[in-house]
Structures are given as C-alpha cells and as structure tokens.
C-alpha positions as semicolon CSV with decimal commas, in nm:
position;residue;x (nm);y (nm);z (nm)
1;M;-15,511;7,973;17,723
2;S;-15,885;7,932;17,767
3;N;-16,090;8,160;17,989
4;Y;-16,157;7,862;18,213
5;A;-15,785;7,790;18,258
6;A;-15,721;8,159;18,332
7;F;-16,005;8,156;18,586
8;L;-15,858;7,850;18,757
9;R;-15,511;8,006;18,770
10;K;-15,654;8,328;18,919
11;D;-15,839;8,126;19,182
12;E;-15,521;7,940;19,276
13;E;-15,337;8,271;19,306
14;D;-15,613;8,414;19,528
15;R;-15,605;8,111;19,754
16;A;-15,226;8,132;19,781
17;K;-15,249;8,501;19,877
18;F;-15,495;8,427;20,155
19;D;-15,279;8,139;20,275
20;Q;-14,993;8,388;20,304
21;F;-15,214;8,639;20,488
22;V;-15,324;8,370;20,731
23;A;-14,967;8,252;20,793
24;K;-14,848;8,608;20,854
25;G;-15,148;8,674;21,076
26;K;-15,072;8,368;21,288
27;R;-14,711;8,482;21,328
28;R;-14,822;8,831;21,431
29;V;-15,066;8,692;21,687
30;T;-14,793;8,472;21,833
31;E;-14,544;8,760;21,842
32;Q;-14,799;8,985;22,013
33;M;-14,877;8,718;22,271
34;L;-14,507;8,684;22,349
35;L;-14,472;9,060;22,375
36;I;-14,763;9,077;22,619
37;E;-14,604;8,806;22,833
38;Q;-14,276;9,002;22,838
39;L;-14,453;9,329;22,922
40;R;-14,635;9,159;23,211
41;A;-14,314;9,002;23,336
42;D;-14,155;9,348;23,337
43;G;-14,453;9,494;23,527
44;H;-14,595;9,703;23,242
45;D;-14,960;9,775;23,167
46;T;-15,072;9,548;22,880
47;T;-15,414;9,698;22,812
48;R;-15,323;9,852;22,475
49;A;-15,117;9,550;22,370
50;E;-15,411;9,320;22,452
51;K;-15,651;9,537;22,252
52;F;-15,412;9,518;21,957
53;L;-15,395;9,140;22,000
54;E;-15,773;9,122;21,975
55;E;-15,760;9,326;21,654
56;L;-15,499;9,091;21,513
57;R;-15,714;8,791;21,605
58;S;-16,018;8,954;21,446
59;N;-15,825;9,019;21,124
60;L;-15,700;8,662;21,124
61;A;-16,056;8,532;21,161
62;E;-16,166;8,750;20,868
63;W;-15,882;8,619;20,652
64;H;-15,976;8,262;20,740
65;Q;-16,338;8,334;20,647
66;T;-16,240;8,499;20,319
67;R;-16,021;8,200;20,231
68;T;-16,314;7,971;20,308
69;D;-16,546;8,186;20,096
70;V;-16,305;8,179;19,800
71;T;-16,282;7,800;19,828
72;Q;-16,661;7,761;19,847
73;V;-16,713;7,981;19,542
74;M;-16,463;7,775;19,346
75;Q;-16,618;7,447;19,457
76;T;-16,962;7,574;19,357
77;Y;-16,831;7,689;19,022
78;E;-16,664;7,352;18,963
79;L;-16,990;7,173;19,046
80;L;-17,183;7,397;18,809
81;E;-16,919;7,343;18,544
82;R;-16,955;6,965;18,573
83;T;-17,330;6,997;18,527
84;D;-17,286;7,248;18,241
85;L;-17,463;7,520;18,440
86;A;-17,155;7,742;18,477
87;P;-17,228;8,112;18,478
88;R;-17,146;8,251;18,136
89;R;-17,024;8,579;18,286
90;F;-16,682;8,417;18,318
91;G;-16,678;8,365;17,943
92;V;-16,657;7,991;17,987
93;S;-16,849;7,776;17,751
94;S;-16,881;7,402;17,774
95;S;-16,651;7,376;17,473
96;A;-16,377;7,561;17,668
97;R;-16,390;7,320;17,959
98;P;-16,128;7,055;17,992
99;E;-16,267;6,712;17,931
100;A;-16,303;6,493;18,239
C-alpha cells in the first residue's frame, strides 16, 4: 500500500472517530437536558447539572471544530496533491498518487 493510500485511510479513520465523539456528545447533551427537566419537576436545585450541561456543550463544540479542522486539512492536502504541491513530509511523491 502506498503512503498516500495509508494517509487517506488514516484520515478516514480520524473522521469516523470524531463522528462517533460528536454522536456520543449529542446523546449526552440530550440525556443531561432530560435529567435537568426531571430534577426541576421534582423540585431539586439544578445549578450543578446545568454547569455540567454547559461543559458537555463546550466539549461537543470542540469536537465539531476538530472534525471540521481535520476535514479542512484533508481538503487542502487533496488540492495540493492535485497541483503536485503536496508536502513531502507525508512521504507522498507524485508517482505514488493515484491517477485521476
């Protein structure tokens, strides 16, 4: 397998991981929101639960941004690859690229 193909596979794996993080994060936010509603309905103080919800939302936003960053890096690399300006630090030469 060429270095380029390995790089592409690694990128796909990274994107899939962040997709999983985002999906789990969304579920956790939803679960926390439901918990807060139940706590309120039962007359409990929700201050700590709401702070935790904000932390969950902050983490989710970071995961979204990281996923976006990974995608942008890959798109930039693909553009450079098409123009034969790919960074050689990945060990990818124009001869290792798949033909378009």
